[in-house]
Coordinates of C-alpha atoms and ligand atoms in Angstrom, one line a residue:
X1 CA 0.0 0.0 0.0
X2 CA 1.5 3.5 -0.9
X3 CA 0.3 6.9 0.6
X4 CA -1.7 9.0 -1.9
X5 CA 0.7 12.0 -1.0
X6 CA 3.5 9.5 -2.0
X7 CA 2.8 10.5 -5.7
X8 CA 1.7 14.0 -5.3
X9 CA 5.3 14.4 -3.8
X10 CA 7.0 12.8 -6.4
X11 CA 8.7 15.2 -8.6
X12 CA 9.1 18.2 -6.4
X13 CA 12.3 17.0 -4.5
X14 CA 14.4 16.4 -7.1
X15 CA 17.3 18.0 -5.2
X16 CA 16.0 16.6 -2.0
X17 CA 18.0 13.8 0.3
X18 CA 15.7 11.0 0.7
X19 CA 16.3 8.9 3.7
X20 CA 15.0 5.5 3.7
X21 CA 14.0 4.3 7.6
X22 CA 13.8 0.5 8.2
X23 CA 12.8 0.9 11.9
X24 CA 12.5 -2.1 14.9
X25 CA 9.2 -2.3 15.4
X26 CA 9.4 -2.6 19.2
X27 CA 8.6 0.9 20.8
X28 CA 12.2 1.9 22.2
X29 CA 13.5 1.6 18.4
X30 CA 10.7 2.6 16.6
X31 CA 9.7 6.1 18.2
X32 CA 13.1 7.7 18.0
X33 CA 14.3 6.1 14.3
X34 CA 10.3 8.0 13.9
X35 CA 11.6 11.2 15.6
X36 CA 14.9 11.5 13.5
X37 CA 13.0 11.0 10.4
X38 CA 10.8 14.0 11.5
X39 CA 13.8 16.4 12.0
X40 CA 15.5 15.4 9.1
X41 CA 12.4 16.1 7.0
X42 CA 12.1 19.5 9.2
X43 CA 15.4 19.9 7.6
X44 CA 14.6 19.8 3.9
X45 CA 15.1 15.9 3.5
X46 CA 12.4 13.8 2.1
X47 CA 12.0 10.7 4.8
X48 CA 10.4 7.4 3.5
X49 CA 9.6 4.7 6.8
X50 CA 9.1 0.9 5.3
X51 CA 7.8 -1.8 7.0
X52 CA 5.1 -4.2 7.4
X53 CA 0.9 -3.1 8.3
X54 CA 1.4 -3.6 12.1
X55 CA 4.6 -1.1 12.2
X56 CA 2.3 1.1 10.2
X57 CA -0.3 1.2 12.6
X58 CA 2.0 2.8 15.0
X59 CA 3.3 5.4 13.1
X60 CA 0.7 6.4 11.0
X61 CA -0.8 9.0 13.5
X62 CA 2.4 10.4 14.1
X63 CA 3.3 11.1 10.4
X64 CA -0.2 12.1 9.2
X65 CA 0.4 14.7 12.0
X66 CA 4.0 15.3 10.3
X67 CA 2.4 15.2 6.3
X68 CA 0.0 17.8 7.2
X69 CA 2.2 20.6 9.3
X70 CA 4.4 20.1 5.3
X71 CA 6.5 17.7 6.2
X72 CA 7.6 15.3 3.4
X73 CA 7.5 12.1 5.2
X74 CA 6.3 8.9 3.7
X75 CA 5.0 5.6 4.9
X76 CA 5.2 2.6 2.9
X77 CA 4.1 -0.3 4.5
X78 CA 4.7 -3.9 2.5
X79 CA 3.1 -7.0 3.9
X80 CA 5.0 -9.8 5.7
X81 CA 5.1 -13.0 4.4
X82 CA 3.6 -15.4 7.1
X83 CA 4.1 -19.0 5.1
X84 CA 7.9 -18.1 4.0
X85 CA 8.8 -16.9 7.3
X86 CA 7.2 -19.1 9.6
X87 CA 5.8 -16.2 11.5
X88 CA 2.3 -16.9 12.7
X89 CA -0.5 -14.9 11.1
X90 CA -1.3 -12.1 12.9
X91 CA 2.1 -12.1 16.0
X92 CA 3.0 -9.2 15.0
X93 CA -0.3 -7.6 16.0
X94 CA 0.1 -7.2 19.5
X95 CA 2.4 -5.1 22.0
X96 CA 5.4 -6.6 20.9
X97 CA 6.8 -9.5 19.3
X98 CA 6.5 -12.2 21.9
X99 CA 10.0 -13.3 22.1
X100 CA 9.1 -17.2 21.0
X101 CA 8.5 -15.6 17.3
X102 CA 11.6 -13.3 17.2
X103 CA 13.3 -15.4 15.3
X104 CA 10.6 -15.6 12.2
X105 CA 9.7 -12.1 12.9
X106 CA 13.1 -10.8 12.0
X107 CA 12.9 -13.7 9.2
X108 CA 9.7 -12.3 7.8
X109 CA 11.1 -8.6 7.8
X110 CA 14.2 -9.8 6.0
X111 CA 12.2 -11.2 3.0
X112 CA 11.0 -7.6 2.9
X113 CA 14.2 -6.7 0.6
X114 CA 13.1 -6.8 -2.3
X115 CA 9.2 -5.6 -2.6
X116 CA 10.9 -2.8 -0.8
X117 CA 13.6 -2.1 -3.3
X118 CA 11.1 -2.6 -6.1
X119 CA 8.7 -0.1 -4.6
X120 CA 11.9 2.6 -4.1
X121 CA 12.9 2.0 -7.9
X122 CA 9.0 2.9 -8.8
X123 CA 8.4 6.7 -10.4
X124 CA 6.1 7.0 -7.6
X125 CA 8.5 6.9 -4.6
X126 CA 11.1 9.6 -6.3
X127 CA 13.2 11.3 -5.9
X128 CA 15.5 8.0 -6.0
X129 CA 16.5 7.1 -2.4
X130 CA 20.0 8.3 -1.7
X131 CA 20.6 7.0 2.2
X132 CA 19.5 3.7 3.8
X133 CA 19.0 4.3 8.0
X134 CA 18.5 1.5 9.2
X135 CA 17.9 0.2 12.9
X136 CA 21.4 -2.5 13.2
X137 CA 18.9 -5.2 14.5
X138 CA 18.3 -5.3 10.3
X139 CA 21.3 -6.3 8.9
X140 CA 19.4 -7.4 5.7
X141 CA 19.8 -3.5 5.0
X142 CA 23.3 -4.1 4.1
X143 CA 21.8 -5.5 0.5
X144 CA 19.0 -3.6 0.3
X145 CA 21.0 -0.6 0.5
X146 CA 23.9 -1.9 -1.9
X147 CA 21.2 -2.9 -4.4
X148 CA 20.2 0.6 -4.5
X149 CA 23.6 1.5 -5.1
X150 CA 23.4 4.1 -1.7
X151 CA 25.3 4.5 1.6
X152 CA 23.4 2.8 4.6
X153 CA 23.6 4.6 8.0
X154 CA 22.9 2.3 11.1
X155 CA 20.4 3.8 13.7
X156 CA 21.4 3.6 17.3
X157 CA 19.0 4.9 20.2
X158 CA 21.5 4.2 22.5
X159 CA 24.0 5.7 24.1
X160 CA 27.8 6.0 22.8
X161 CA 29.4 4.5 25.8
X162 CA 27.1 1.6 26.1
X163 CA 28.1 0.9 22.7
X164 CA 31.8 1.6 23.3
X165 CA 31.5 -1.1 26.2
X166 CA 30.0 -3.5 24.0
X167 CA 32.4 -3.3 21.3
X168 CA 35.2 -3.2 23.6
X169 CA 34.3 -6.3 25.6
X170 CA 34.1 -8.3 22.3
X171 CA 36.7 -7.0 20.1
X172 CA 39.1 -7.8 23.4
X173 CA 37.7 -11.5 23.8
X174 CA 36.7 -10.2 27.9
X175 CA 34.3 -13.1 28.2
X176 CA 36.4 -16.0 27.2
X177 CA 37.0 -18.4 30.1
X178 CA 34.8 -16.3 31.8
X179 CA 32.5 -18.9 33.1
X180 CA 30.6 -17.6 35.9
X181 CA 28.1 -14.7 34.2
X182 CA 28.7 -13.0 37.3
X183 CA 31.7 -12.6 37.6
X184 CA 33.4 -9.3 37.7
X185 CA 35.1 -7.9 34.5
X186 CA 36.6 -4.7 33.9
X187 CA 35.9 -3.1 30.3
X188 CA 39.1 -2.9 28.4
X189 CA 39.8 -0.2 26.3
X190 CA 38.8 2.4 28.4
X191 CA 40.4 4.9 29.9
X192 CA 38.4 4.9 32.9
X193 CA 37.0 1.8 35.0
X194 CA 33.6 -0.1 34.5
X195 CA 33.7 -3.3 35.8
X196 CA 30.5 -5.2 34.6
X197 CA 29.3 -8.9 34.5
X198 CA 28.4 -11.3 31.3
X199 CA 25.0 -11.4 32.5
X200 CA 24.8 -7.6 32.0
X201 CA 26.2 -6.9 28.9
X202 CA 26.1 -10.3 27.1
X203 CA 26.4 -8.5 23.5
X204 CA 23.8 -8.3 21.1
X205 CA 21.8 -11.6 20.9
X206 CA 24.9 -13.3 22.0
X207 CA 24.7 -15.9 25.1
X208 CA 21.7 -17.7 23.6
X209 CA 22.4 -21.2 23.1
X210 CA 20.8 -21.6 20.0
X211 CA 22.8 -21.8 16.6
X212 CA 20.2 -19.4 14.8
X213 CA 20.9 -16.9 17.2
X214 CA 24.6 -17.0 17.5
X215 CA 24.7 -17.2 13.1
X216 CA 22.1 -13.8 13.6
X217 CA 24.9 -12.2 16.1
X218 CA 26.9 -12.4 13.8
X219 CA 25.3 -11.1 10.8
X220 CA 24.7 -8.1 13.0
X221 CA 28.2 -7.5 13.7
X222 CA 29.2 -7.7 10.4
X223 CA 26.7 -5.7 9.4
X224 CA 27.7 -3.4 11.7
X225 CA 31.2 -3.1 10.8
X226 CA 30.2 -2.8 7.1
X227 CA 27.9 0.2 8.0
X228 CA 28.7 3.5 6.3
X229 CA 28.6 5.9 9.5
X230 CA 26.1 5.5 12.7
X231 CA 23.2 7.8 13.3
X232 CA 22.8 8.0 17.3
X233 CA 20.2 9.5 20.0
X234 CA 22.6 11.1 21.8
X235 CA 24.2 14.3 22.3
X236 CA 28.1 14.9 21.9
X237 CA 28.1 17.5 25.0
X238 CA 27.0 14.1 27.4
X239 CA 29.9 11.9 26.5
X240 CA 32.6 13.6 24.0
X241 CA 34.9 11.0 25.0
X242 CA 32.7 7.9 24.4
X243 CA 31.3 9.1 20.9
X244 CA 34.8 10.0 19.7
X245 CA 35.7 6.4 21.3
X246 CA 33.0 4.8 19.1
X247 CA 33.7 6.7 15.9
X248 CA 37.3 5.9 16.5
X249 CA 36.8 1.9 17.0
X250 CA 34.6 1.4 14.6
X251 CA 36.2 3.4 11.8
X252 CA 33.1 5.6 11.0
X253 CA 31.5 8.6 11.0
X254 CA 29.0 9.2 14.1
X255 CA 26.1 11.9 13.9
X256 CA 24.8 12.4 17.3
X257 CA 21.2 13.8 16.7
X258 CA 20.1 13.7 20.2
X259 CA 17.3 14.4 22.0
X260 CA 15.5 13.2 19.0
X261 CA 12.3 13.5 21.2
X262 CA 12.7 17.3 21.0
X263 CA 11.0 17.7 17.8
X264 CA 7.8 17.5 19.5
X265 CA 8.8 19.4 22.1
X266 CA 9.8 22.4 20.4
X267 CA 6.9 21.9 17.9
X268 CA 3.7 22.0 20.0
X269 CA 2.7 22.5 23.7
X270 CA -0.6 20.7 23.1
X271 CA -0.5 18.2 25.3
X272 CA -2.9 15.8 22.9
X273 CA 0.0 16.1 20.4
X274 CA 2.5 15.0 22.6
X275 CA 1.2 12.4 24.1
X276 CA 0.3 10.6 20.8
X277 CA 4.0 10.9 20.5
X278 CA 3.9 7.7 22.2
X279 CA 2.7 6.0 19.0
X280 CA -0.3 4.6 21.4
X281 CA -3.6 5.4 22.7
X282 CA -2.6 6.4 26.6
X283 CA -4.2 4.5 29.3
X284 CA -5.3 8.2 31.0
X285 CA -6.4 11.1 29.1
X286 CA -3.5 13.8 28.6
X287 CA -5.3 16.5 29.7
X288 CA -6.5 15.2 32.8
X289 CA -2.9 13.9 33.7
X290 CA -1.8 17.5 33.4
X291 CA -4.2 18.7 35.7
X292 CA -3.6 16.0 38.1
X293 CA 0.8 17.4 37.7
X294 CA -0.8 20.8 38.4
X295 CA -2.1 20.5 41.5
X296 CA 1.4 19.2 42.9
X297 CA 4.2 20.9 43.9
X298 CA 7.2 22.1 41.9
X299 CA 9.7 19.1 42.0
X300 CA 7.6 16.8 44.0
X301 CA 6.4 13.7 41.8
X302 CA 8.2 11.0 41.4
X303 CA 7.4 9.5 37.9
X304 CA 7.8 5.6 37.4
X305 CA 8.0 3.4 34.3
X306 CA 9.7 0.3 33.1
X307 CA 9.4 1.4 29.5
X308 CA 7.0 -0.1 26.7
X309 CA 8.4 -4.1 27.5
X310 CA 9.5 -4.9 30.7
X311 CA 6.8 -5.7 33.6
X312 CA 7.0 -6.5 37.5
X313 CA 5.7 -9.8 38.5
X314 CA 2.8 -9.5 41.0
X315 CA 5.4 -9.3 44.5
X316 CA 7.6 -7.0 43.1
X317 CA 4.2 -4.9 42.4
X318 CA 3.7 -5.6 45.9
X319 CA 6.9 -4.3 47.3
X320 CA 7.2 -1.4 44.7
X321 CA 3.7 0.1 45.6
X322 CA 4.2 -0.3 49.1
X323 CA 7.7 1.3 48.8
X324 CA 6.0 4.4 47.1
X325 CA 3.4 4.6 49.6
X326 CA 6.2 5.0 52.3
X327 CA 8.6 7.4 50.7
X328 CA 5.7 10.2 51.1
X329 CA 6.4 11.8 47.7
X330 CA 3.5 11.7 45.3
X331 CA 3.8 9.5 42.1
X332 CA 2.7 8.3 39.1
X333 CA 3.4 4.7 38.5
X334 CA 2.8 3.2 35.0
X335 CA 1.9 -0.1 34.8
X336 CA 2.1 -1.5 31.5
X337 CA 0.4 -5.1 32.1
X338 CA -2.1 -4.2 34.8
X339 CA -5.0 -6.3 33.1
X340 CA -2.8 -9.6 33.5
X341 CA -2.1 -9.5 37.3
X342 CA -4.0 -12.0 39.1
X343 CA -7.1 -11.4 41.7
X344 CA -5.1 -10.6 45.1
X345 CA -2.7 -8.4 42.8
X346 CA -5.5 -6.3 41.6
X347 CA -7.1 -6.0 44.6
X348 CA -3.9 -4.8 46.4
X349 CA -3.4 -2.1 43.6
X350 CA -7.5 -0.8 44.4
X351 CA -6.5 -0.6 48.0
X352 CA -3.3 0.8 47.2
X353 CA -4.8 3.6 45.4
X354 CA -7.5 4.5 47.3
X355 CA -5.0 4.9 50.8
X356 CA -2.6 7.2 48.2
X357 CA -5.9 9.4 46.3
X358 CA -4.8 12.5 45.3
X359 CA -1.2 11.8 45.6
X360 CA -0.4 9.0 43.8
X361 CA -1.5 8.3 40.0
X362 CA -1.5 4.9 38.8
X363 CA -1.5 4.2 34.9
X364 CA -2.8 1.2 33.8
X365 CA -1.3 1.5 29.8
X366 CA 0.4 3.6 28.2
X367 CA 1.7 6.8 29.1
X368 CA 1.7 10.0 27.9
X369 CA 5.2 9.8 28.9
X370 CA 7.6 12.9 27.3
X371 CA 4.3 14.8 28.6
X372 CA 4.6 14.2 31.9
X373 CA 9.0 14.5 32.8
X374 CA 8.5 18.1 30.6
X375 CA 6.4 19.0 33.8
X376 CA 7.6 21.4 36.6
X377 CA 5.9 19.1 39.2
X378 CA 7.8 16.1 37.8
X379 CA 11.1 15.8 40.6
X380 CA 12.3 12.4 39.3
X381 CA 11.9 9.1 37.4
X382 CA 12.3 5.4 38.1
X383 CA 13.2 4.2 35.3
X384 CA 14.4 1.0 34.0
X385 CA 16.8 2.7 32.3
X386 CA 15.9 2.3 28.5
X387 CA 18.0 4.7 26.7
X388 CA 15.1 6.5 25.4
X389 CA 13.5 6.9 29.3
X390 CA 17.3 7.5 30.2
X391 CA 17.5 10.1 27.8
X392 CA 14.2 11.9 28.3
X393 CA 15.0 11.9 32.1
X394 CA 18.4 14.3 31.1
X395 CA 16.5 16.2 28.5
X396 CA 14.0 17.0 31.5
X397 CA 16.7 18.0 33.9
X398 CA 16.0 14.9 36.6
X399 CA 17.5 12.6 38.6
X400 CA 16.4 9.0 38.3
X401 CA 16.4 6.3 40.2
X402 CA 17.9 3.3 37.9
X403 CA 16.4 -0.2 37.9
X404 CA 17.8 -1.9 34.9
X405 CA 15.8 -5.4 33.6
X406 CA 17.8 -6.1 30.3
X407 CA 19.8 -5.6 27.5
X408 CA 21.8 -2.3 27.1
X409 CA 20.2 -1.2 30.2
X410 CA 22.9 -1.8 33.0
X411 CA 25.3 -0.1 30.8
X412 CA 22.9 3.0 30.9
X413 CA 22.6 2.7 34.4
X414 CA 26.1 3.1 34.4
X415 CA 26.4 6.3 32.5
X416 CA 23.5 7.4 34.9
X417 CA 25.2 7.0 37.9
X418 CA 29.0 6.2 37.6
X419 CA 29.2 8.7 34.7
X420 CA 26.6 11.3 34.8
X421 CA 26.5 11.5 38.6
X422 CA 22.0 12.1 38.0
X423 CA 21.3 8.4 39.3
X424 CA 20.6 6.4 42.6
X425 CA 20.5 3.0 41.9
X426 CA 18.1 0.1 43.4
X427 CA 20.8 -2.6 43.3
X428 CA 19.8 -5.0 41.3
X429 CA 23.0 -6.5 39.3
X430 CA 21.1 -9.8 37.0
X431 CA 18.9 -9.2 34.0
X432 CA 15.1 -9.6 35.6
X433 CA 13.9 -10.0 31.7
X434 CA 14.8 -12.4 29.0
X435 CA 16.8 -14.7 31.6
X436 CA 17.9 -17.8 30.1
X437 CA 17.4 -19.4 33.4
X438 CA 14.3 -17.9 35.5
X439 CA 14.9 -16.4 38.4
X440 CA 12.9 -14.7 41.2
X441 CA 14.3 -11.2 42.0
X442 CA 12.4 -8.8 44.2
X443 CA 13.8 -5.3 45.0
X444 CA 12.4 -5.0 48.4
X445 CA 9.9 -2.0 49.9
X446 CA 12.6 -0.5 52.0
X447 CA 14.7 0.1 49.1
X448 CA 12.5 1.5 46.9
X449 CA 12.0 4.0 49.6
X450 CA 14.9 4.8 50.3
X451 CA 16.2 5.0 46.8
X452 CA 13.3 7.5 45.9
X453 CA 13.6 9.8 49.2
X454 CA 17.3 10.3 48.5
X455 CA 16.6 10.9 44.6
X456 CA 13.5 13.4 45.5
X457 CA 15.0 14.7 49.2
X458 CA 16.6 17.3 50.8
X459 CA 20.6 17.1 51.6
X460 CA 23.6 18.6 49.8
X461 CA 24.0 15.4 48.0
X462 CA 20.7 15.4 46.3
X463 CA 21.1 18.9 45.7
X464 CA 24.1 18.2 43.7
X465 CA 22.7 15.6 42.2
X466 CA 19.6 17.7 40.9
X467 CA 21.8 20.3 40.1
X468 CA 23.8 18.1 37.5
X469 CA 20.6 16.8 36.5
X470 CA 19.9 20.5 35.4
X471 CA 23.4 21.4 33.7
X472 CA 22.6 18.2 31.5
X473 CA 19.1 19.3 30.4
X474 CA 21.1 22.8 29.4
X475 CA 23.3 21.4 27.2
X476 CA 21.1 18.9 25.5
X477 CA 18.6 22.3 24.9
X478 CA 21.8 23.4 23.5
X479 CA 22.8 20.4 21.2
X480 CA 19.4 20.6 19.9
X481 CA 19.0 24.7 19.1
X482 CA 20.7 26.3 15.6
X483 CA 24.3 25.9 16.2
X484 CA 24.1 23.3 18.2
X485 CA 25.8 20.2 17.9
X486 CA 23.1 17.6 17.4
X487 CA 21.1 20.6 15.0
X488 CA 24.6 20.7 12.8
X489 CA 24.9 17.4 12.5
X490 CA 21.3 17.0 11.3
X491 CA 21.6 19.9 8.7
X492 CA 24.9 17.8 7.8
X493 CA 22.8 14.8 7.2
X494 CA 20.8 16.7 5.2
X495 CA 23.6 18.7 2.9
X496 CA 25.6 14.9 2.6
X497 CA 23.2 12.5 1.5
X498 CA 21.8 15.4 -1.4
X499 CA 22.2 13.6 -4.6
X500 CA 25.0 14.0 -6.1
X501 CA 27.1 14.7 -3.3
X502 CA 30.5 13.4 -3.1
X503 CA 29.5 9.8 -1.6
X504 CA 33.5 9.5 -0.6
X505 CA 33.0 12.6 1.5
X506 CA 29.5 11.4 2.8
X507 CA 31.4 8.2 4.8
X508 CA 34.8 9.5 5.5
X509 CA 36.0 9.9 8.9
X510 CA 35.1 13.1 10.8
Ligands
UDP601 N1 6.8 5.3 26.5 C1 5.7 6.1 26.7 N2 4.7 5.6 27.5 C2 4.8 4.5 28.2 C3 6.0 3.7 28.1 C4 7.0 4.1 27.2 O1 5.6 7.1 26.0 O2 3.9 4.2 29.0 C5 7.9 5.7 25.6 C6 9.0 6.4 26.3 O3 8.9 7.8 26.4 C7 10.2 6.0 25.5 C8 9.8 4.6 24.9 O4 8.4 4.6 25.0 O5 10.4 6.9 24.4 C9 10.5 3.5 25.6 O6 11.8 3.3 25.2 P1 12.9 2.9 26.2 O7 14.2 2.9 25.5 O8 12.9 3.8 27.4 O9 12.5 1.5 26.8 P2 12.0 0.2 26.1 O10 10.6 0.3 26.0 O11 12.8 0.0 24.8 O12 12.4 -0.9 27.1

């Protein structure tokens, strides 16, 4: 299916950069690869997003919005095929992709390639594509873009030193004869110490005892490595040293176009508009959530979220409500998977919020997140420390309490608290998602507590801690405005990927 404004747009860009976006579908990829489209196209590019009907879905709102304040963004959206890849009918159509259909999911997406490429060669997608961004969990791109004949870009919305440690602990070997996934490593390469475990930064689909998986690791790596230069949602001002670090070990151009989330923000104030940002119908209505922040004072919510996958198991509900209830600090706690909690779990969320009315705010959904840290009340966020969440909570000037589950998520907690100095952290050391063995771990009441009042308290130490919090939220405003870092590298994008410009300049080194 092609847009109708597809071909009306055809024609008048001749001079234009057209990016191609092959997006993740799961939230924490797919909003900011959305979001960097939107500023490139607020640039002068033309952006075209691919992907199948159910990534469609949840971006068609967003760029609709985008087409009709003159944007030139495109969605073309090609259909997966269910009997080649294996994937059930219809698994894509939820949340996310449950994690026992990855595997076809990305399978399905790859066979993609070619309807894409046919559709980008077609009159009506001109002007002719001239840069492939893809998120690196496609590595299929790698053809699709060569086919073309154009540069591909990998899409990162993570941060540079997460990515630094992740290249560093496998380019060194760190893990081999490292048996026990909890055993202490220090990152090499580094001029400062990190010491992490396997179990927290694993490398990218690596650790899974399944051939598929480690063959697919592998692809990613080298497509990786193969990439012409590396779009990322960060900001050079945050961690010069780790994004010249990257640049440097990999070989390749980085443009850090972070806070990508800032094109709404500097777009509109309606708070219906920026909470559809979220790609999602919100569980409470924007408005009301506002007026809710507005009756509290300056500084004194604490927000909590584990992002748009991770969810507490029914005790560690338990522990984390009650832990809420004692710190004293009103709060908004999102819950993403509310409806699936069982009778007593329910029940002890009712009585929960009826003892907290008026100063605590459960969500049961989706959040009008960005919305809610851009508020004065807002004093800090629990977070599970997603990059996105991580990155929103320095583009809002807070502290955060850090709670990693999985993935890139420790590493973030790191920057957070070892790097940044904004961040307090809970304790917990294991992933508590996607473990190959399951394991029960609760983060107790009592720490909760005391995690939030030193976040959200008094004391020189939080003080400082806010006031860093602050600084950072300056200088990403700063990365983002004309002359900023992250605004020049954008308008760079832009000026590089024009046709006809020198593709040897496009990719060389900075
Ligand atoms: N988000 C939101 N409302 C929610 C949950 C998440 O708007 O209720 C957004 C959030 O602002 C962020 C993204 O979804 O932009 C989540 O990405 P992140 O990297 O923080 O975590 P992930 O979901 O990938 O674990």
């Amino acid at each position: 299916r092609v847009d109708a404004e597809d071909a009306a747009a055809a024609g008048s860009n001749a001079n234009a950069a057209h990016f191609v976006f092959v997006p993740l579908r799961e939230q924490g990829h797919l909003i900011p690869a959305v979001d960097t489209a939107l500023l490139l196209a607020s640039h002068g590019a033309v952006c075209t997003i691919v992907g199948p009907p159910s990534t469609a879905a949840l971006v068609r709102p967003t760029v609709d919005s985008a087409q009709r304040s003159g944007l030139q963004v495109r969605l073309a959206e090609f259909p997966l095929d269910y009997a080649a890849s294996g994937l059930p009918e219809g698994a894509d159509a939820g949340d996310s992709i449950p994690p026992e259909h990855m595997w076809s999911y990305y399978r399905a997406m790859a066979l993609l390639r070619e309807p894409i490429e046919i559709y980008l060669r077609a009159a009506h997608a001109a002007p002719y594509p001239t840069c492939v961004v893809s998120d690196f969990i496609h590595p299929w791109t790698t053809e699709l873009a060569a086919n073309l004949g154009v540069p591909r870009l990998s899409f990162f919305s993570m941060c540079a030193f997460g990515l630094l440690c992740h290249h560093n602990l496998e380019r060194f070997n760190a893990w081999d004869g490292v048996e026990d996934p909890n055993a202490p490593v220090v990152v090499p390469g580094l001029e400062r110490r990190f010491v992490v475990t396997r179990a927290q930064a694993p490398g990218f689909f690596r650790g899974i005892p399944i051939p598929c998986w480690q063959e697919f690791a592998d692809y990613i790596e080298r497509a990786r490595a193969e990439a012409d230069g590396v779009i990322m949602n960060t900001f050079e001002e945050m961690e010069p040293e780790y994004v010249a670090g990257y640049a440097a070990a990999r070989n390749m151009k980085v443009w850090t176009v972070g806070p990508v989330a800032t094109y709404h923000q500097t777009r509109t104030t309606l708070a219906s508009t920026l909470a559809s940002r979220g790609l999602r119908a919100c569980a409470v209505d924007a408005d009301e959530c506002i007026r809710w922040l507005d009756g509290q004072a300056p500084g004194s919510v604490v927000y909590v979220s584990f992002g748009s996958i991770s969810r507490a198991e029914p005790k560690q509900v338990v522990e984390l409500g009650l832990g809420l209830e004692a710190s004293g600090h009103p709060f908004i706690w999102v819950l993403r998977n509310a409806g699936d909690y069982d009778e007593a779990t329910r029940a002890f969320l009712g009585e929960l919020e009826a003892r907290v009315a008026g100063r605590g705010l459960l969500v049961r959904g989706w959040a009008p997140q960005l919305l809610v840290l851009s508020h004065d009340a807002v004093g800090g966020f629990v977070t599970h420390c997603g990059w996105n969440s991580t990155l929103e909570a320095v583009a809002a000037g807070l502290p955060v309490v850090t709670w990693p589950h999985f993935t890139d998520q420790f590493l973030n907690e790191k920057l957070a608290v070892e790097v940044l100095g904004i961040g307090v952290s809970v304790g917990v050391t294991e992933p508590l998602t996607f473990q190959a063995v399951k394991k029960e771990i609760v983060v107790g009441r009592e720490v909760v507590e005391d995690a939030v009042r030193s976040v959200m308290g008094a004391g020189e130490e939080a003080e400082e801690r806010r006031r860093r919090a602050r600084a950072l939220a300056a200088k990403a405003r700063a990365a983002a405005e004309v002359g900023g870092s992250s605004h020049t590298n954008l308008l760079d994008l832009v000026k590089r990927f024009q046709p006809g410009a020198a593709r040897g300049a496009a990719v060389s080194q900075m």
